[in-house]
Amino acid sequence: MAPISTRFAPSPTGCLHLGHAFAAWTAHDRARAAGGRFLLRMEDIDQTRCRPAFEAGIIEDLTWLGITWDGPVRRQSEHFADYRSALDRLTELGVIYPCFCTRAEIAAEVAASPGAPQGPAGPLYPGTCRGLDAGQRAFRLAEGRDHALRLDIGKALALVGRPLSWHDEKAGEQPARPEILGDVVLARKETPTSYHLAVTVDDALQGITLVTRAIDLFPATHVHRLLQALLGLPVPAYAHHGLVIGEDGIRLAKRDKALTLAAMRATGQTPLELRRRLGLPAC
């Protein structure tokens, strides 16, 4: 059996908080206890919000927490060619289509359709551009219209032609139902990949065997499992853990500056105290 490989993959768009510490320790401790690998990845595809200073702060925070990683840090912004190759393959399979709708147009169409399908995060994309014929698409592309690339969930599922599932450590074997998220965006003009595509490709290229991440990302796994099937990628095991909640009962966010790891460090709190607060054993 291959050694376990886990990863922590923050976005350098702000400072880490206690919830990030829990996620990082969870993945790190699992790998180290099993004599496996723990990798660090920077999910910095959003070039308008990601900053080198935030990445430096993440490195400083993880070092303070006593977390070490194997090999170099993988930065998604340095691997756009990998995602382009995956998009090219999906295009060859005929499961990608350009979407010319603006966010405002999508919102207006959804508002005009009271019975619009709902997903875990709200209304689904209504499929407006899915029905465009080849001529209409070619004309709009020739005009230079801004567009996103969406995954045609219906075509993709038909192409796979078999039930898909994944194993979650807490929930057990899970049937993949990517239709609950609709035709998700896989790339935009300003961002040549999406979270869904980049994380699926990265986990495969880095040999990740166990994905530990927060429960709010559980629905995304449905789409990731479909992409793995389409691209012929290995399927890791998953362990979705709970969210760290603040005193106000709301999940922590980067905007909660008083709860950043840097702020806690500045007030003299120690990593051991944080582990106890999070219910993690001393290490």
C-alpha atoms as a PDB file:
ATOM      1  CA  MET A   1       0.000   0.000   0.000  1.00  0.00           C
ATOM      2  CA  ALA A   2       1.373   3.426  -0.995  1.00  0.00           C
ATOM      3  CA  PRO A   3       2.184   5.864   1.825  1.00  0.00           C
ATOM      4  CA  ILE A   4      -0.551   8.349   2.675  1.00  0.00           C
ATOM      5  CA  SER A   5      -0.229  11.800   1.097  1.00  0.00           C
ATOM      6  CA  THR A   6      -2.207  14.793   2.318  1.00  0.00           C
ATOM      7  CA  ARG A   7      -2.062  18.494   1.606  1.00  0.00           C
ATOM      8  CA  PHE A   8      -3.003  21.933   2.914  1.00  0.00           C
ATOM      9  CA  ALA A   9      -3.997  24.348   0.169  1.00  0.00           C
ATOM     10  CA  PRO A  10      -4.769  27.884   1.346  1.00  0.00           C
ATOM     11  CA  SER A  11      -5.430  30.869  -0.893  1.00  0.00           C
ATOM     12  CA  PRO A  12      -3.029  33.769  -0.193  1.00  0.00           C
ATOM     13  CA  THR A  13      -5.800  36.374  -0.141  1.00  0.00           C
ATOM     14  CA  GLY A  14      -5.543  37.234   3.547  1.00  0.00           C
ATOM     15  CA  CYS A  15      -4.255  36.080   6.902  1.00  0.00           C
ATOM     16  CA  LEU A  16      -4.792  32.599   8.291  1.00  0.00           C
ATOM     17  CA  HIS A  17      -7.159  32.158  11.220  1.00  0.00           C
ATOM     18  CA  LEU A  18      -7.937  29.430  13.730  1.00  0.00           C
ATOM     19  CA  GLY A  19      -9.995  27.489  11.204  1.00  0.00           C
ATOM     20  CA  HIS A  20      -7.010  27.302   8.880  1.00  0.00           C
ATOM     21  CA  ALA A  21      -4.847  26.070  11.748  1.00  0.00           C
ATOM     22  CA  PHE A  22      -7.321  23.250  12.383  1.00  0.00           C
ATOM     23  CA  ALA A  23      -7.362  22.273   8.695  1.00  0.00           C
ATOM     24  CA  ALA A  24      -3.582  22.393   8.382  1.00  0.00           C
ATOM     25  CA  TRP A  25      -2.976  20.411  11.576  1.00  0.00           C
ATOM     26  CA  THR A  26      -5.597  17.829  10.574  1.00  0.00           C
ATOM     27  CA  ALA A  27      -3.864  17.071   7.263  1.00  0.00           C
ATOM     28  CA  HIS A  28      -0.351  17.363   8.729  1.00  0.00           C
ATOM     29  CA  ASP A  29      -1.011  15.118  11.715  1.00  0.00           C
ATOM     30  CA  ARG A  30      -2.649  12.412   9.605  1.00  0.00           C
ATOM     31  CA  ALA A  31       0.321  12.242   7.269  1.00  0.00           C
ATOM     32  CA  ARG A  32       2.980  12.360   9.953  1.00  0.00           C
ATOM     33  CA  ALA A  33       1.259   9.718  12.122  1.00  0.00           C
ATOM     34  CA  ALA A  34       1.239   7.344   9.142  1.00  0.00           C
ATOM     35  CA  GLY A  35       4.783   8.118   8.037  1.00  0.00           C
ATOM     36  CA  GLY A  36       3.441   9.685   4.868  1.00  0.00           C
ATOM     37  CA  ARG A  37       3.790  12.943   2.966  1.00  0.00           C
ATOM     38  CA  PHE A  38       2.304  16.322   3.760  1.00  0.00           C
ATOM     39  CA  LEU A  39       2.361  18.885   0.939  1.00  0.00           C
ATOM     40  CA  LEU A  40       1.737  22.623   0.848  1.00  0.00           C
ATOM     41  CA  ARG A  41      -0.023  24.215  -2.114  1.00  0.00           C
ATOM     42  CA  MET A  42      -0.883  27.860  -2.725  1.00  0.00           C
ATOM     43  CA  GLU A  43      -4.207  28.194  -4.522  1.00  0.00           C
ATOM     44  CA  ASP A  44      -3.338  31.551  -6.042  1.00  0.00           C
ATOM     45  CA  ILE A  45      -5.272  31.451  -9.317  1.00  0.00           C
ATOM     46  CA  ASP A  46      -7.053  34.709  -8.431  1.00  0.00           C
ATOM     47  CA  GLN A  47      -4.307  37.101  -9.477  1.00  0.00           C
ATOM     48  CA  THR A  48      -6.334  40.164  -8.467  1.00  0.00           C
ATOM     49  CA  ARG A  49      -6.614  39.196  -4.793  1.00  0.00           C
ATOM     50  CA  CYS A  50      -3.581  37.018  -4.075  1.00  0.00           C
ATOM     51  CA  ARG A  51      -0.514  38.779  -2.709  1.00  0.00           C
ATOM     52  CA  PRO A  52       3.095  37.661  -2.046  1.00  0.00           C
ATOM     53  CA  ALA A  53       2.822  39.266   1.390  1.00  0.00           C
ATOM     54  CA  PHE A  54      -0.084  36.978   2.279  1.00  0.00           C
ATOM     55  CA  GLU A  55       1.871  33.922   1.132  1.00  0.00           C
ATOM     56  CA  ALA A  56       4.807  35.003   3.284  1.00  0.00           C
ATOM     57  CA  GLY A  57       2.420  35.369   6.219  1.00  0.00           C
ATOM     58  CA  ILE A  58       1.054  31.867   5.631  1.00  0.00           C
ATOM     59  CA  ILE A  59       4.557  30.414   5.656  1.00  0.00           C
ATOM     60  CA  GLU A  60       5.326  32.275   8.878  1.00  0.00           C
ATOM     61  CA  ASP A  61       2.100  31.079  10.530  1.00  0.00           C
ATOM     62  CA  LEU A  62       2.615  27.430   9.561  1.00  0.00           C
ATOM     63  CA  THR A  63       6.205  27.511  10.773  1.00  0.00           C
ATOM     64  CA  TRP A  64       5.035  28.941  14.092  1.00  0.00           C
ATOM     65  CA  LEU A  65       2.463  26.142  14.362  1.00  0.00           C
ATOM     66  CA  GLY A  66       5.271  23.601  14.011  1.00  0.00           C
ATOM     67  CA  ILE A  67       4.049  22.383  10.630  1.00  0.00           C
ATOM     68  CA  THR A  68       6.600  21.137   8.121  1.00  0.00           C
ATOM     69  CA  TRP A  69       5.968  20.051   4.548  1.00  0.00           C
ATOM     70  CA  ASP A  70       7.664  17.817   2.034  1.00  0.00           C
ATOM     71  CA  GLY A  71       9.113  19.180  -1.174  1.00  0.00           C
ATOM     72  CA  PRO A  72       8.618  22.637  -2.664  1.00  0.00           C
ATOM     73  CA  VAL A  73       5.414  24.645  -2.396  1.00  0.00           C
ATOM     74  CA  ARG A  74       3.222  24.229  -5.472  1.00  0.00           C
ATOM     75  CA  ARG A  75       1.778  27.531  -6.685  1.00  0.00           C
ATOM     76  CA  GLN A  76      -1.162  27.171  -9.019  1.00  0.00           C
ATOM     77  CA  SER A  77      -0.233  30.381 -10.825  1.00  0.00           C
ATOM     78  CA  GLU A  78       2.922  28.623 -12.043  1.00  0.00           C
ATOM     79  CA  HIS A  79       1.026  25.678 -13.546  1.00  0.00           C
ATOM     80  CA  PHE A  80      -1.650  27.154 -15.802  1.00  0.00           C
ATOM     81  CA  ALA A  81      -0.373  24.899 -18.605  1.00  0.00           C
ATOM     82  CA  ASP A  82      -1.511  21.845 -16.611  1.00  0.00           C
ATOM     83  CA  TYR A  83      -5.043  23.209 -16.374  1.00  0.00           C
ATOM     84  CA  ARG A  84      -5.006  24.214 -20.046  1.00  0.00           C
ATOM     85  CA  SER A  85      -4.168  20.635 -20.968  1.00  0.00           C
ATOM     86  CA  ALA A  86      -7.097  19.382 -18.899  1.00  0.00           C
ATOM     87  CA  LEU A  87      -9.431  21.912 -20.525  1.00  0.00           C
ATOM     88  CA  ASP A  88      -8.219  20.864 -23.971  1.00  0.00           C
ATOM     89  CA  ARG A  89      -8.999  17.251 -23.134  1.00  0.00           C
ATOM     90  CA  LEU A  90     -12.486  18.135 -21.902  1.00  0.00           C
ATOM     91  CA  THR A  91     -13.039  20.170 -25.060  1.00  0.00           C
ATOM     92  CA  GLU A  92     -12.036  17.173 -27.175  1.00  0.00           C
ATOM     93  CA  LEU A  93     -14.592  15.114 -25.270  1.00  0.00           C
ATOM     94  CA  GLY A  94     -17.292  17.650 -26.167  1.00  0.00           C
ATOM     95  CA  VAL A  95     -18.310  18.420 -22.591  1.00  0.00           C
ATOM     96  CA  ILE A  96     -17.247  22.092 -22.466  1.00  0.00           C
ATOM     97  CA  TYR A  97     -19.149  25.065 -23.875  1.00  0.00           C
ATOM     98  CA  PRO A  98     -18.561  28.841 -23.845  1.00  0.00           C
ATOM     99  CA  CYS A  99     -20.983  30.864 -21.728  1.00  0.00           C
ATOM    100  CA  PHE A 100     -21.382  34.525 -22.687  1.00  0.00           C
ATOM    101  CA  CYS A 101     -23.814  35.437 -19.898  1.00  0.00           C
ATOM    102  CA  THR A 102     -22.835  38.125 -17.440  1.00  0.00           C
ATOM    103  CA  ARG A 103     -23.503  37.611 -13.751  1.00  0.00           C
ATOM    104  CA  ALA A 104     -26.228  40.273 -13.967  1.00  0.00           C
ATOM    105  CA  GLU A 105     -27.912  38.483 -16.874  1.00  0.00           C
ATOM    106  CA  ILE A 106     -27.839  35.189 -15.022  1.00  0.00           C
ATOM    107  CA  ALA A 107     -29.308  36.801 -11.897  1.00  0.00           C
ATOM    108  CA  ALA A 108     -32.074  38.419 -13.934  1.00  0.00           C
ATOM    109  CA  GLU A 109     -32.983  35.158 -15.650  1.00  0.00           C
ATOM    110  CA  VAL A 110     -33.051  33.295 -12.350  1.00  0.00           C
ATOM    111  CA  ALA A 111     -35.207  36.030 -10.795  1.00  0.00           C
ATOM    112  CA  ALA A 112     -37.661  35.708 -13.672  1.00  0.00           C
ATOM    113  CA  SER A 113     -37.965  31.966 -13.094  1.00  0.00           C
ATOM    114  CA  PRO A 114     -39.469  31.293  -9.646  1.00  0.00           C
ATOM    115  CA  GLY A 115     -39.035  27.559 -10.161  1.00  0.00           C
ATOM    116  CA  ALA A 116     -35.344  27.796 -11.054  1.00  0.00           C
ATOM    117  CA  PRO A 117     -33.374  24.745  -9.828  1.00  0.00           C
ATOM    118  CA  GLN A 118     -31.543  25.291  -6.558  1.00  0.00           C
ATOM    119  CA  GLY A 119     -28.127  23.964  -5.573  1.00  0.00           C
ATOM    120  CA  PRO A 120     -26.308  23.835  -2.221  1.00  0.00           C
ATOM    121  CA  ALA A 121     -25.228  27.480  -2.597  1.00  0.00           C
ATOM    122  CA  GLY A 122     -28.338  28.874  -4.298  1.00  0.00           C
ATOM    123  CA  PRO A 123     -29.867  28.975  -7.789  1.00  0.00           C
ATOM    124  CA  LEU A 124     -28.098  27.001 -10.504  1.00  0.00           C
ATOM    125  CA  TYR A 125     -26.995  28.410 -13.830  1.00  0.00           C
ATOM    126  CA  PRO A 126     -30.098  28.161 -16.066  1.00  0.00           C
ATOM    127  CA  GLY A 127     -28.178  26.800 -19.055  1.00  0.00           C
ATOM    128  CA  THR A 128     -28.831  29.780 -21.326  1.00  0.00           C
ATOM    129  CA  CYS A 129     -25.733  29.319 -23.494  1.00  0.00           C
ATOM    130  CA  ARG A 130     -25.833  25.548 -23.462  1.00  0.00           C
ATOM    131  CA  GLY A 131     -28.444  25.669 -26.195  1.00  0.00           C
ATOM    132  CA  LEU A 132     -26.497  27.889 -28.605  1.00  0.00           C
ATOM    133  CA  ASP A 133     -25.670  26.199 -31.871  1.00  0.00           C
ATOM    134  CA  ALA A 134     -22.153  26.019 -33.296  1.00  0.00           C
ATOM    135  CA  GLY A 135     -22.717  28.996 -35.574  1.00  0.00           C
ATOM    136  CA  GLN A 136     -23.918  31.260 -32.777  1.00  0.00           C
ATOM    137  CA  ARG A 137     -20.989  30.295 -30.603  1.00  0.00           C
ATOM    138  CA  ALA A 138     -18.480  30.837 -33.396  1.00  0.00           C
ATOM    139  CA  PHE A 139     -19.943  34.260 -34.196  1.00  0.00           C
ATOM    140  CA  ARG A 140     -19.774  35.452 -30.592  1.00  0.00           C
ATOM    141  CA  LEU A 141     -16.250  34.135 -30.163  1.00  0.00           C
ATOM    142  CA  ALA A 142     -15.189  35.898 -33.385  1.00  0.00           C
ATOM    143  CA  GLU A 143     -16.626  39.123 -31.954  1.00  0.00           C
ATOM    144  CA  GLY A 144     -14.310  38.726 -28.988  1.00  0.00           C
ATOM    145  CA  ARG A 145     -17.153  38.455 -26.494  1.00  0.00           C
ATOM    146  CA  ASP A 146     -16.084  37.767 -22.920  1.00  0.00           C
ATOM    147  CA  HIS A 147     -17.029  34.276 -21.879  1.00  0.00           C
ATOM    148  CA  ALA A 148     -16.529  31.529 -19.339  1.00  0.00           C
ATOM    149  CA  LEU A 149     -16.082  27.849 -20.074  1.00  0.00           C
ATOM    150  CA  ARG A 150     -18.709  25.667 -18.431  1.00  0.00           C
ATOM    151  CA  LEU A 151     -18.926  21.930 -17.935  1.00  0.00           C
ATOM    152  CA  ASP A 152     -22.005  20.437 -19.572  1.00  0.00           C
ATOM    153  CA  ILE A 153     -23.006  18.157 -16.707  1.00  0.00           C
ATOM    154  CA  GLY A 154     -25.604  16.263 -18.717  1.00  0.00           C
ATOM    155  CA  LYS A 155     -23.234  15.441 -21.573  1.00  0.00           C
ATOM    156  CA  ALA A 156     -20.431  14.598 -19.142  1.00  0.00           C
ATOM    157  CA  LEU A 157     -22.535  12.132 -17.184  1.00  0.00           C
ATOM    158  CA  ALA A 158     -23.795  10.527 -20.376  1.00  0.00           C
ATOM    159  CA  LEU A 159     -20.236  10.173 -21.631  1.00  0.00           C
ATOM    160  CA  VAL A 160     -19.047   8.505 -18.415  1.00  0.00           C
ATOM    161  CA  GLY A 161     -22.030   6.192 -18.632  1.00  0.00           C
ATOM    162  CA  ARG A 162     -21.773   4.626 -15.194  1.00  0.00           C
ATOM    163  CA  PRO A 163     -22.542   5.529 -11.569  1.00  0.00           C
ATOM    164  CA  LEU A 164     -19.707   7.310  -9.781  1.00  0.00           C
ATOM    165  CA  SER A 165     -18.904   7.411  -6.090  1.00  0.00           C
ATOM    166  CA  TRP A 166     -16.205   8.286  -3.615  1.00  0.00           C
ATOM    167  CA  HIS A 167     -15.382   7.233  -0.067  1.00  0.00           C
ATOM    168  CA  ASP A 168     -15.689   9.719   2.766  1.00  0.00           C
ATOM    169  CA  GLU A 169     -14.264   8.657   6.125  1.00  0.00           C
ATOM    170  CA  LYS A 170     -17.227   9.972   8.101  1.00  0.00           C
ATOM    171  CA  ALA A 171     -20.112   9.657   5.642  1.00  0.00           C
ATOM    172  CA  GLY A 172     -19.030   6.411   4.004  1.00  0.00           C
ATOM    173  CA  GLU A 173     -19.460   5.569   0.326  1.00  0.00           C
ATOM    174  CA  GLN A 174     -21.066   8.512  -1.451  1.00  0.00           C
ATOM    175  CA  PRO A 175     -22.826   8.451  -4.828  1.00  0.00           C
ATOM    176  CA  ALA A 176     -21.573  11.313  -6.990  1.00  0.00           C
ATOM    177  CA  ARG A 177     -24.383  13.643  -8.044  1.00  0.00           C
ATOM    178  CA  PRO A 178     -22.630  16.541  -9.814  1.00  0.00           C
ATOM    179  CA  GLU A 179     -25.932  17.746 -11.242  1.00  0.00           C
ATOM    180  CA  ILE A 180     -26.646  19.352  -7.860  1.00  0.00           C
ATOM    181  CA  LEU A 181     -24.137  22.071  -8.785  1.00  0.00           C
ATOM    182  CA  GLY A 182     -25.256  22.504 -12.372  1.00  0.00           C
ATOM    183  CA  ASP A 183     -22.969  23.479 -15.248  1.00  0.00           C
ATOM    184  CA  VAL A 184     -20.075  24.815 -13.178  1.00  0.00           C
ATOM    185  CA  VAL A 185     -17.514  27.253 -14.563  1.00  0.00           C
ATOM    186  CA  LEU A 186     -14.111  25.666 -15.236  1.00  0.00           C
ATOM    187  CA  ALA A 187     -12.314  28.762 -16.548  1.00  0.00           C
ATOM    188  CA  ARG A 188     -12.787  32.458 -17.274  1.00  0.00           C
ATOM    189  CA  LYS A 189     -10.950  34.907 -19.497  1.00  0.00           C
ATOM    190  CA  GLU A 190      -9.286  36.599 -16.521  1.00  0.00           C
ATOM    191  CA  THR A 191      -8.719  33.344 -14.640  1.00  0.00           C
ATOM    192  CA  PRO A 192      -7.666  30.426 -16.876  1.00  0.00           C
ATOM    193  CA  THR A 193      -8.907  27.801 -14.442  1.00  0.00           C
ATOM    194  CA  SER A 194     -11.399  27.409 -11.623  1.00  0.00           C
ATOM    195  CA  TYR A 195     -11.140  25.936  -8.161  1.00  0.00           C
ATOM    196  CA  HIS A 196     -12.920  22.791  -9.313  1.00  0.00           C
ATOM    197  CA  LEU A 197     -10.551  22.072 -12.190  1.00  0.00           C
ATOM    198  CA  ALA A 198      -7.325  23.198 -10.533  1.00  0.00           C
ATOM    199  CA  VAL A 199      -7.801  21.239  -7.307  1.00  0.00           C
ATOM    200  CA  THR A 200      -8.739  18.071  -9.194  1.00  0.00           C
ATOM    201  CA  VAL A 201      -5.694  18.282 -11.459  1.00  0.00           C
ATOM    202  CA  ASP A 202      -3.345  19.262  -8.631  1.00  0.00           C
ATOM    203  CA  ASP A 203      -4.404  16.440  -6.327  1.00  0.00           C
ATOM    204  CA  ALA A 204      -3.707  13.950  -9.109  1.00  0.00           C
ATOM    205  CA  LEU A 205      -0.368  15.439 -10.150  1.00  0.00           C
ATOM    206  CA  GLN A 206       0.809  15.649  -6.541  1.00  0.00           C
ATOM    207  CA  GLY A 207      -0.230  12.084  -5.728  1.00  0.00           C
ATOM    208  CA  ILE A 208      -2.648  13.045  -2.960  1.00  0.00           C
ATOM    209  CA  THR A 209      -4.280   9.941  -1.510  1.00  0.00           C
ATOM    210  CA  LEU A 210      -6.357  11.567   1.258  1.00  0.00           C
ATOM    211  CA  VAL A 211      -8.075  14.930   0.894  1.00  0.00           C
ATOM    212  CA  THR A 212      -8.898  16.457   4.269  1.00  0.00           C
ATOM    213  CA  ARG A 213     -10.984  19.613   4.051  1.00  0.00           C
ATOM    214  CA  ALA A 214     -13.920  21.373   5.675  1.00  0.00           C
ATOM    215  CA  ILE A 215     -17.481  20.132   5.358  1.00  0.00           C
ATOM    216  CA  ASP A 216     -18.536  23.227   3.385  1.00  0.00           C
ATOM    217  CA  LEU A 217     -16.597  21.782   0.438  1.00  0.00           C
ATOM    218  CA  PHE A 218     -18.430  18.453   0.555  1.00  0.00           C
ATOM    219  CA  PRO A 219     -20.775  19.384  -2.349  1.00  0.00           C
ATOM    220  CA  ALA A 220     -17.791  20.273  -4.545  1.00  0.00           C
ATOM    221  CA  THR A 221     -16.597  16.678  -4.348  1.00  0.00           C
ATOM    222  CA  HIS A 222     -19.498  15.615  -6.571  1.00  0.00           C
ATOM    223  CA  VAL A 223     -18.026  17.647  -9.440  1.00  0.00           C
ATOM    224  CA  HIS A 224     -14.455  16.670  -8.642  1.00  0.00           C
ATOM    225  CA  ARG A 225     -15.383  13.000  -8.890  1.00  0.00           C
ATOM    226  CA  LEU A 226     -16.888  13.582 -12.349  1.00  0.00           C
ATOM    227  CA  LEU A 227     -13.788  15.440 -13.522  1.00  0.00           C
ATOM    228  CA  GLN A 228     -11.608  12.585 -12.283  1.00  0.00           C
ATOM    229  CA  ALA A 229     -13.654  10.143 -14.352  1.00  0.00           C
ATOM    230  CA  LEU A 230     -13.538  12.317 -17.473  1.00  0.00           C
ATOM    231  CA  LEU A 231      -9.792  12.938 -17.239  1.00  0.00           C
ATOM    232  CA  GLY A 232      -8.828   9.427 -16.148  1.00  0.00           C
ATOM    233  CA  LEU A 233      -7.410  10.594 -12.824  1.00  0.00           C
ATOM    234  CA  PRO A 234      -7.026   8.581  -9.597  1.00  0.00           C
ATOM    235  CA  VAL A 235      -9.652   8.983  -6.886  1.00  0.00           C
ATOM    236  CA  PRO A 236      -8.348   9.863  -3.418  1.00  0.00           C
ATOM    237  CA  ALA A 237     -10.179   9.147  -0.194  1.00  0.00           C
ATOM    238  CA  TYR A 238     -11.875  12.114   1.474  1.00  0.00           C
ATOM    239  CA  ALA A 239     -12.289  13.248   5.054  1.00  0.00           C
ATOM    240  CA  HIS A 240     -14.529  16.290   5.450  1.00  0.00           C
ATOM    241  CA  HIS A 241     -14.223  17.794   8.905  1.00  0.00           C
ATOM    242  CA  GLY A 242     -16.316  20.331  10.757  1.00  0.00           C
ATOM    243  CA  LEU A 243     -15.899  24.095  10.645  1.00  0.00           C
ATOM    244  CA  VAL A 244     -14.362  26.130  13.431  1.00  0.00           C
ATOM    245  CA  ILE A 245     -17.048  28.469  14.772  1.00  0.00           C
ATOM    246  CA  GLY A 246     -16.467  31.811  16.455  1.00  0.00           C
ATOM    247  CA  GLU A 247     -18.025  32.975  19.696  1.00  0.00           C
ATOM    248  CA  ASP A 248     -20.852  34.537  17.675  1.00  0.00           C
ATOM    249  CA  GLY A 249     -21.758  31.129  16.275  1.00  0.00           C
ATOM    250  CA  ILE A 250     -20.593  32.050  12.774  1.00  0.00           C
ATOM    251  CA  ARG A 251     -17.805  30.264  10.903  1.00  0.00           C
ATOM    252  CA  LEU A 252     -14.486  32.052  10.966  1.00  0.00           C
ATOM    253  CA  ALA A 253     -13.475  34.148   7.955  1.00  0.00           C
ATOM    254  CA  LYS A 254     -10.385  36.067   6.915  1.00  0.00           C
ATOM    255  CA  ARG A 255     -12.143  39.320   7.693  1.00  0.00           C
ATOM    256  CA  ASP A 256     -12.108  38.388  11.412  1.00  0.00           C
ATOM    257  CA  LYS A 257      -8.784  40.085  12.007  1.00  0.00           C
ATOM    258  CA  ALA A 258      -8.818  39.652  15.781  1.00  0.00           C
ATOM    259  CA  LEU A 259      -8.822  35.885  15.309  1.00  0.00           C
ATOM    260  CA  THR A 260      -5.918  35.650  12.876  1.00  0.00           C
ATOM    261  CA  LEU A 261      -2.997  33.462  13.887  1.00  0.00           C
ATOM    262  CA  ALA A 262      -0.701  36.479  13.688  1.00  0.00           C
ATOM    263  CA  ALA A 263      -2.908  38.357  16.174  1.00  0.00           C
ATOM    264  CA  MET A 264      -2.985  35.371  18.518  1.00  0.00           C
ATOM    265  CA  ARG A 265       0.776  35.023  18.314  1.00  0.00           C
ATOM    266  CA  ALA A 266       1.191  38.725  19.095  1.00  0.00           C
ATOM    267  CA  THR A 267      -0.864  38.346  22.287  1.00  0.00           C
ATOM    268  CA  GLY A 268       1.388  35.550  23.544  1.00  0.00           C
ATOM    269  CA  GLN A 269      -0.803  32.563  22.795  1.00  0.00           C
ATOM    270  CA  THR A 270       1.070  29.373  21.974  1.00  0.00           C
ATOM    271  CA  PRO A 271       0.445  26.626  19.420  1.00  0.00           C
ATOM    272  CA  LEU A 272      -0.127  24.168  22.269  1.00  0.00           C
ATOM    273  CA  GLU A 273      -2.874  26.394  23.671  1.00  0.00           C
ATOM    274  CA  LEU A 274      -4.478  26.596  20.240  1.00  0.00           C
ATOM    275  CA  ARG A 275      -4.388  22.812  19.833  1.00  0.00           C
ATOM    276  CA  ARG A 276      -6.122  22.389  23.176  1.00  0.00           C
ATOM    277  CA  ARG A 277      -8.720  24.982  22.203  1.00  0.00           C
ATOM    278  CA  LEU A 278      -9.401  23.074  18.993  1.00  0.00           C
ATOM    279  CA  GLY A 279      -9.601  19.732  20.778  1.00  0.00           C
ATOM    280  CA  LEU A 280      -6.449  18.393  19.140  1.00  0.00           C
ATOM    281  CA  PRO A 281      -3.952  16.263  21.081  1.00  0.00           C
ATOM    282  CA  ALA A 282      -0.565  17.697  22.010  1.00  0.00           C
ATOM    283  CA  CYS A 283       2.181  16.695  19.656  1.00  0.00           C
END
